[in-house]
mmCIF file of C-alpha atoms in Angstrom:
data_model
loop_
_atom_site.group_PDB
_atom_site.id
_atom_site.type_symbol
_atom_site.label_atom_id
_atom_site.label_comp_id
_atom_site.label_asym_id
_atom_site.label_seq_id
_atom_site.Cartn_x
_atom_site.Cartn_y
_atom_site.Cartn_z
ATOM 1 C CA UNK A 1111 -20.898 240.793 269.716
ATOM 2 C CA UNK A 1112 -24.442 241.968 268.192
ATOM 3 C CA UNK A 1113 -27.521 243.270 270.122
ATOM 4 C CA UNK A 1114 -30.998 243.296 269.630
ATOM 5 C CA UNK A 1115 -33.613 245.308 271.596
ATOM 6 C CA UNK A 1116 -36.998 243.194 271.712
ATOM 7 C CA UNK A 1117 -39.858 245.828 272.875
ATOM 8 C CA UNK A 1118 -41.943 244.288 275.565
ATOM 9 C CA UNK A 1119 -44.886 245.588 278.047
ATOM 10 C CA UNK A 1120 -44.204 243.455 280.940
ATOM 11 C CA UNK A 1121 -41.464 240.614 282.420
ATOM 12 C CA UNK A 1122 -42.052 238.033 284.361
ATOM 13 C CA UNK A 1123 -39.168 236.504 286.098
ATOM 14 C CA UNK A 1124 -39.697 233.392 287.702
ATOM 15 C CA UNK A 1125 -36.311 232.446 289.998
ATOM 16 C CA UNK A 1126 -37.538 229.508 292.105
ATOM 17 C CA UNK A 1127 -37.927 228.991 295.623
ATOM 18 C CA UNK A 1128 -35.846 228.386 298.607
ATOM 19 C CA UNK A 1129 -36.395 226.926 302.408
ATOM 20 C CA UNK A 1130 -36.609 230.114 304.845
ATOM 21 C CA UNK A 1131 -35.285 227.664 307.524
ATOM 22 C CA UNK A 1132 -32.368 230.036 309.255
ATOM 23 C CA UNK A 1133 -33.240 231.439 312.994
ATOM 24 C CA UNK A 1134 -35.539 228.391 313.862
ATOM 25 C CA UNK A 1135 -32.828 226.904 315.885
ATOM 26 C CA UNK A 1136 -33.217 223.086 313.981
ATOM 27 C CA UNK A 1137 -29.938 222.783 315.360
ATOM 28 C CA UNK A 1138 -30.423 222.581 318.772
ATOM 29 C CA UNK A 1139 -33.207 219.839 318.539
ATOM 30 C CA UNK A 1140 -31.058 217.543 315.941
ATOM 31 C CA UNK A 1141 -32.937 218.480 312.457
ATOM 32 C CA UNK A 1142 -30.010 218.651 310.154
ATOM 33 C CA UNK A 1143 -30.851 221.308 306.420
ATOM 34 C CA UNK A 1144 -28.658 220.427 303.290
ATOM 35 C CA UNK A 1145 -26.593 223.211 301.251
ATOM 36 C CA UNK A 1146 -29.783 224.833 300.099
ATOM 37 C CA UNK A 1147 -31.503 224.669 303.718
ATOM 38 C CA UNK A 1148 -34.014 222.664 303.288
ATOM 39 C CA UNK A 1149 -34.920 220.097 305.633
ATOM 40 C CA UNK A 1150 -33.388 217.027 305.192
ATOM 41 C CA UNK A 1151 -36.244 213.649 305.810
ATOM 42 C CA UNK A 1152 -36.727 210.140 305.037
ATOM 43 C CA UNK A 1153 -39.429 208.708 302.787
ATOM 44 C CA UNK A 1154 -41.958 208.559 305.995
ATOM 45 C CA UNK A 1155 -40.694 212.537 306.379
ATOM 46 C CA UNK A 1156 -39.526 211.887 309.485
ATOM 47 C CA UNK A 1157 -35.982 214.345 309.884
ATOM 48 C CA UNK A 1158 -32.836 213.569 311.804
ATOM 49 C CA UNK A 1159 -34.714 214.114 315.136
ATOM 50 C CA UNK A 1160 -36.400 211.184 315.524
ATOM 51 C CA UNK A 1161 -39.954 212.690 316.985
ATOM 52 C CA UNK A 1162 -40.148 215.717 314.704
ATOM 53 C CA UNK A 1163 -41.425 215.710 310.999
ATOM 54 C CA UNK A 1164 -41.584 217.872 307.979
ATOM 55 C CA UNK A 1165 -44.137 218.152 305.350
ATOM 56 C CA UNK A 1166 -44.129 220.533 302.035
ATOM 57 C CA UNK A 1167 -41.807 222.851 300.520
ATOM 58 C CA UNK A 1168 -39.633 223.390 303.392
ATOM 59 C CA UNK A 1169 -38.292 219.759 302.410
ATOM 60 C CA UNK A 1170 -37.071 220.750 298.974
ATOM 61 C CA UNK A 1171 -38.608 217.755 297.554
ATOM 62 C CA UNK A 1172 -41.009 219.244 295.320
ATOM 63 C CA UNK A 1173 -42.442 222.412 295.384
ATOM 64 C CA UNK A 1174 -46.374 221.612 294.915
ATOM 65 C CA UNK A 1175 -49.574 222.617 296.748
ATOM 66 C CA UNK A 1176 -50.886 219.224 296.590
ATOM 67 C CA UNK A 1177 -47.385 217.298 297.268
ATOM 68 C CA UNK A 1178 -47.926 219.172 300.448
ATOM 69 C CA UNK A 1179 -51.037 218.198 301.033
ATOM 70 C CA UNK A 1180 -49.537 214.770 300.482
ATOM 71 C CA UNK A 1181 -47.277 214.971 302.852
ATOM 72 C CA UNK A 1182 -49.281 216.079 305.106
ATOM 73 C CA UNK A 1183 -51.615 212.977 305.499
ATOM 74 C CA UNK A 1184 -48.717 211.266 305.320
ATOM 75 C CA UNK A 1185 -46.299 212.436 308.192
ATOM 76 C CA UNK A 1186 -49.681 213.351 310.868
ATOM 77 C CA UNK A 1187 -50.404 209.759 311.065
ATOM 78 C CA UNK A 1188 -46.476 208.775 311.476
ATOM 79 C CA UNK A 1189 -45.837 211.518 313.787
ATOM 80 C CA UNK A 1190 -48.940 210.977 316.290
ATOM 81 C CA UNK A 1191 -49.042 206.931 315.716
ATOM 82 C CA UNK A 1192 -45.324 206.211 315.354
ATOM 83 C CA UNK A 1193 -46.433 204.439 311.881
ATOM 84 C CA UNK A 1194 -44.007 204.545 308.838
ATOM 85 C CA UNK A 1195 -46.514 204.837 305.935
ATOM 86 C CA UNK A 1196 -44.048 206.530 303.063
ATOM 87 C CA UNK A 1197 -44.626 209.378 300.821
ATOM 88 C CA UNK A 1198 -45.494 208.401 297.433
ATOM 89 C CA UNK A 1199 -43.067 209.503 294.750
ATOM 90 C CA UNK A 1200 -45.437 209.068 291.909
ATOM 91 C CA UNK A 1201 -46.164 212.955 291.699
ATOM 92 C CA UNK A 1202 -48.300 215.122 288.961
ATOM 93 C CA UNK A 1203 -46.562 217.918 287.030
ATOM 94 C CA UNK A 1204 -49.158 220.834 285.718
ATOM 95 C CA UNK A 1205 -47.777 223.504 283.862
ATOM 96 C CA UNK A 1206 -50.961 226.398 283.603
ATOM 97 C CA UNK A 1207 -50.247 227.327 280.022
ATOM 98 C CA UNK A 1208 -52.025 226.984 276.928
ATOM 99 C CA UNK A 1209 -53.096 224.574 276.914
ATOM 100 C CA UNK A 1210 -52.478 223.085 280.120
ATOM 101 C CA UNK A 1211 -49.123 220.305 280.096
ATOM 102 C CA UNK A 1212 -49.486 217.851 283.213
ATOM 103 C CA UNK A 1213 -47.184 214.604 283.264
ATOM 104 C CA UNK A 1214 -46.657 211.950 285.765
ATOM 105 C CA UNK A 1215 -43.621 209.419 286.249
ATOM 106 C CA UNK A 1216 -41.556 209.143 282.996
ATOM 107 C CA UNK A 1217 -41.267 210.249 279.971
ATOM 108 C CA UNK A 1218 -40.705 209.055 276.641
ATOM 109 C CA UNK A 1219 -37.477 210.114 276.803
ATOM 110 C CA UNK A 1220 -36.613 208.581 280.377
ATOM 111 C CA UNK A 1221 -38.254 205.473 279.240
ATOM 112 C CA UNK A 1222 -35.912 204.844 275.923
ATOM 113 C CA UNK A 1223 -32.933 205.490 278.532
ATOM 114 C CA UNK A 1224 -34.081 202.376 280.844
ATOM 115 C CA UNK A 1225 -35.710 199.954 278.204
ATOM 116 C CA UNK A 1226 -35.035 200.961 275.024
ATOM 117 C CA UNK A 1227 -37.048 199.732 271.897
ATOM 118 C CA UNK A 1228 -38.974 198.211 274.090
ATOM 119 C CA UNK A 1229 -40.951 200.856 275.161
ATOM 120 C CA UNK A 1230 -44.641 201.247 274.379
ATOM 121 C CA UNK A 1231 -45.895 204.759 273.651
ATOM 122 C CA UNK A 1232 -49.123 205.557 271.794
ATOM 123 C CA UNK A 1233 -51.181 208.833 271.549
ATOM 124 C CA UNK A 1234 -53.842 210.692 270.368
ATOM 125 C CA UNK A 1235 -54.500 213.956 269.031
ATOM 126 C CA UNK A 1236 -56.955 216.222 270.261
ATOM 127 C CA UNK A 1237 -57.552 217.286 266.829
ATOM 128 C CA UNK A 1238 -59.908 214.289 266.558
ATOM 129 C CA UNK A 1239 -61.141 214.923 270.081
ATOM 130 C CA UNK A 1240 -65.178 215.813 269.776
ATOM 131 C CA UNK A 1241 -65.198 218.304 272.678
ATOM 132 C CA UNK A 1242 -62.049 219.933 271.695
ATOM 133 C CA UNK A 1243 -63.490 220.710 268.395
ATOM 134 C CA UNK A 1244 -67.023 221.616 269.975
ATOM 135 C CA UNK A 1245 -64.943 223.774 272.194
ATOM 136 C CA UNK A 1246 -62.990 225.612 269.551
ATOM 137 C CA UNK A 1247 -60.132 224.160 271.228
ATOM 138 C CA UNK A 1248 -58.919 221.361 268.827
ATOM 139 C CA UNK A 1249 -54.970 220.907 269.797
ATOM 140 C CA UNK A 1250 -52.940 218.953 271.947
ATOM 141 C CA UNK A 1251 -51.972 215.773 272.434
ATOM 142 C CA UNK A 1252 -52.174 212.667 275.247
ATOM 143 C CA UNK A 1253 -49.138 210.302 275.188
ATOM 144 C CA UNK A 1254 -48.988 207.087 277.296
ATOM 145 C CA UNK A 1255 -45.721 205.454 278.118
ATOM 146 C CA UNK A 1256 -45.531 202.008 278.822
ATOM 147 C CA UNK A 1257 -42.793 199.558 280.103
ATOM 148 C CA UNK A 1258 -41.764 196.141 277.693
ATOM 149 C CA UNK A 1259 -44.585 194.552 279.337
ATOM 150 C CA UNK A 1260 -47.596 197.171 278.806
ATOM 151 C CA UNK A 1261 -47.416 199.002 282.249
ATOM 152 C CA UNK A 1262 -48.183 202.626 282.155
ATOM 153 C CA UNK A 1263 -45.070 204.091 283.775
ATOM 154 C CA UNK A 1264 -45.895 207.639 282.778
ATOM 155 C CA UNK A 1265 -48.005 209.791 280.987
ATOM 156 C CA UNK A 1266 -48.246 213.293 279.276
ATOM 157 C CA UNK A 1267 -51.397 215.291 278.315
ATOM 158 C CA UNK A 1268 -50.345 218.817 276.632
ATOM 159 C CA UNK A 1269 -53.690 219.626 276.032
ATOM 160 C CA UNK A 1270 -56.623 221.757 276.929
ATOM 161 C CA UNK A 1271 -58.372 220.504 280.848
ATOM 162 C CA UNK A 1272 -54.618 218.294 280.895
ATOM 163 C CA UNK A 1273 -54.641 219.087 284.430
ATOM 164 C CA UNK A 1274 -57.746 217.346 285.094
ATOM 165 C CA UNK A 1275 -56.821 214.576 282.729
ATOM 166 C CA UNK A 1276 -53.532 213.611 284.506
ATOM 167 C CA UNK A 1277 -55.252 212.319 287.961
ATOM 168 C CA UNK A 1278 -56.600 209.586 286.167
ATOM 169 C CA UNK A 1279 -53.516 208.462 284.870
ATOM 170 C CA UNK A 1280 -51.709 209.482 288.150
ATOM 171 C CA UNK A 1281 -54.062 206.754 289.478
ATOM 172 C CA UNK A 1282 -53.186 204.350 287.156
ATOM 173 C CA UNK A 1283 -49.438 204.618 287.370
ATOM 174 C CA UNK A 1284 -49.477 204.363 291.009
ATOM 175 C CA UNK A 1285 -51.563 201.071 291.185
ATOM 176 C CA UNK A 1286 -49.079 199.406 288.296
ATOM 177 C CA UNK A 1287 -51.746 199.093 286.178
ATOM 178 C CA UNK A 1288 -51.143 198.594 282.178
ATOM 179 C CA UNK A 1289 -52.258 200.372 279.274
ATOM 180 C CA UNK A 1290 -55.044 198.353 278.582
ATOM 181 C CA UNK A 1291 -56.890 199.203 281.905
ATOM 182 C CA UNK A 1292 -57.086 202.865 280.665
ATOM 183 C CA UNK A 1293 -58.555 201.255 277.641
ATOM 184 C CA UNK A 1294 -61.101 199.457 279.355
ATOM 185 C CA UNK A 1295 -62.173 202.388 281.591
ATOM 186 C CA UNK A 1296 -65.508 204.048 280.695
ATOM 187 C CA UNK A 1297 -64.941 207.739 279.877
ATOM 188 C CA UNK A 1298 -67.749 210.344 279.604
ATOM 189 C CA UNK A 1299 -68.389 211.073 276.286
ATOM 190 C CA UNK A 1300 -68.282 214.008 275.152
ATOM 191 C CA UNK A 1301 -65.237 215.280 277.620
ATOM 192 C CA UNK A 1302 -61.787 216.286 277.434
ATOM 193 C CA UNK A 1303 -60.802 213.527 279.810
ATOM 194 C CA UNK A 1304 -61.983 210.790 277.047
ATOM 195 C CA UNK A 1305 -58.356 211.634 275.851
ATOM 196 C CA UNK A 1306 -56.270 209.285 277.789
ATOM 197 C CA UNK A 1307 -58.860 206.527 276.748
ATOM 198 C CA UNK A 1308 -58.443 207.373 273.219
ATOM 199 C CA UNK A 1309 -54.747 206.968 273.449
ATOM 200 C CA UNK A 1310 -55.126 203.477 274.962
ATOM 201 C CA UNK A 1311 -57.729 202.410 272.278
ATOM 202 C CA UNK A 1312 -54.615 203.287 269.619
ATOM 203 C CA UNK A 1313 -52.210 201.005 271.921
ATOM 204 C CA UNK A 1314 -55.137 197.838 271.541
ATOM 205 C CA UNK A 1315 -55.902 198.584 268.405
ATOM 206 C CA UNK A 1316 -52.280 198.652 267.022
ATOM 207 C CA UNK A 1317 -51.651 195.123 269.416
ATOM 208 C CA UNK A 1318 -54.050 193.513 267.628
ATOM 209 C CA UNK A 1319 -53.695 194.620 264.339
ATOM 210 C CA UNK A 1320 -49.839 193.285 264.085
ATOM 211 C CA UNK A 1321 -49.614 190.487 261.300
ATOM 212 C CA UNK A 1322 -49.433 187.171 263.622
ATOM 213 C CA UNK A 1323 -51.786 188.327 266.098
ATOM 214 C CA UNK A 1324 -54.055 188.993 263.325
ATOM 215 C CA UNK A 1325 -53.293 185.487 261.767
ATOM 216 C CA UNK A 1326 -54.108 184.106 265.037
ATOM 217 C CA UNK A 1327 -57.554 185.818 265.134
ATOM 218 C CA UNK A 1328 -58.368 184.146 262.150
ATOM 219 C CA UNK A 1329 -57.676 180.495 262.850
ATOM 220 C CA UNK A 1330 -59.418 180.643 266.117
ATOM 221 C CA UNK A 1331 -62.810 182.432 264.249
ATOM 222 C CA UNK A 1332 -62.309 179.893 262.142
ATOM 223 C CA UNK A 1333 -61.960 176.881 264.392
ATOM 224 C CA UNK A 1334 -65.252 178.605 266.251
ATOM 225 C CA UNK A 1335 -67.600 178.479 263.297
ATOM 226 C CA UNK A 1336 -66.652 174.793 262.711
ATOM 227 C CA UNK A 1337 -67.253 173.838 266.392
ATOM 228 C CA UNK A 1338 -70.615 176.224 265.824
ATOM 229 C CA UNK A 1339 -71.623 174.590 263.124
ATOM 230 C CA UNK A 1340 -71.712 170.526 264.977
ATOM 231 C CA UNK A 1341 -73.193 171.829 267.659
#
């Protein structure tokens, strides 16, 4: 039953989008629209009339300049060559802010819900980041999420450039790759984008460092410098 008056200068109201698909006639040429009117496809984008095809946010799939773009090199080819090349779900999120928070496939969160404890997530802090701190911009984070067996299966950089950062990773989720391969990959040093690496170089470093890999290590240094030593 209280109120509180919060002075402000300007709102910004942000109410989403929907399909402006009424008075086209999509009826009369078999394109069926769902509750919300948008047009209702297949993975190739292909609609319920078999020759016509929809591309962007008209297909309430997500709402993205570049998904449309997507979609767009996807359905051209299908609709002029009758192929059946499918969209790819593996999508990245930007968020302008901030700094910038861009994600791709799942999150920690979805993750736990699918495999548990198994999951493998490591990150790193742009506090430690040389450019950030060059930049005056030392905050944010990269987090990479990977399946029982080391596959990146999604990715979050809330971070200053994390909108560059993410195609990258958006790369590497796409291909199945694992964490490691980030790891591996030669970042430009001093950048922003040397983020993801660093958060891959925690993941090897902490593999490595557990007590019987490390125990391992040693008896096979060890067996090494005895064969080095006859030969």
């Amino acid at each position: 039953g209280e109120s509180e008056t919060i002075p402000f200068g300007r709102l910004l109201v942000a109410a989403g989008r929907s399909p402006r698909t009424q008075g086209l006639g999509l009826e009369r040429v078999g394109v069926e629209v769902d509750d919300r009117g948008a047009v209702v496809v297949d993975a190739s984008l292909r609609t319920t009339a078999r020759s016509v095809y929809a591309v962007g946010d008209v297909t309430g799939l997500l709402p993205f300049t570049h998904v449309a773009a997507h979609h767009a090199r996807v359905a051209t080819p299908n609709a002029l060559f009758h192929l059946r090349r499918k969209a790819d779900g593996t999508v990245p999120w930007v968020t302008f802010t901030d700094p910038e928070v861009a994600r791709i496939g799942l999150t920690e969160e979805e993750a736990r819900r699918r495999w548990g404890d198994r999951v493998q997530v490591t990150t790193a802090e742009y506090s430690e980041l040389d450019r950030a701190i060059a930049g005056g911009q030392p905050y944010g984070f990269t987090m990479l999420v990977g399946d029982p067996r080391g596959r990146l299966v999604g990715a979050t950089v809330a971070a200053p450039g994390g909108g560059e950062a993410i195609a990258e990773l958006a790369a590497w989720v796409s291909t199945g790759a694992r964490i490691d391969a980030v790891s591996r990959t030669v970042h430009a040093y001093p950048a922003l984008a040397e983020g993801p690496g660093r958060a891959a170089d925690a993941h090897v470093i902490a593999r490595y460092a557990r007590p019987r890999v490390k125990a391992l290590t040693r008896t096979a240094l060890a067996a090494l410098r005895v064969l080095g030593g006859r030969a």
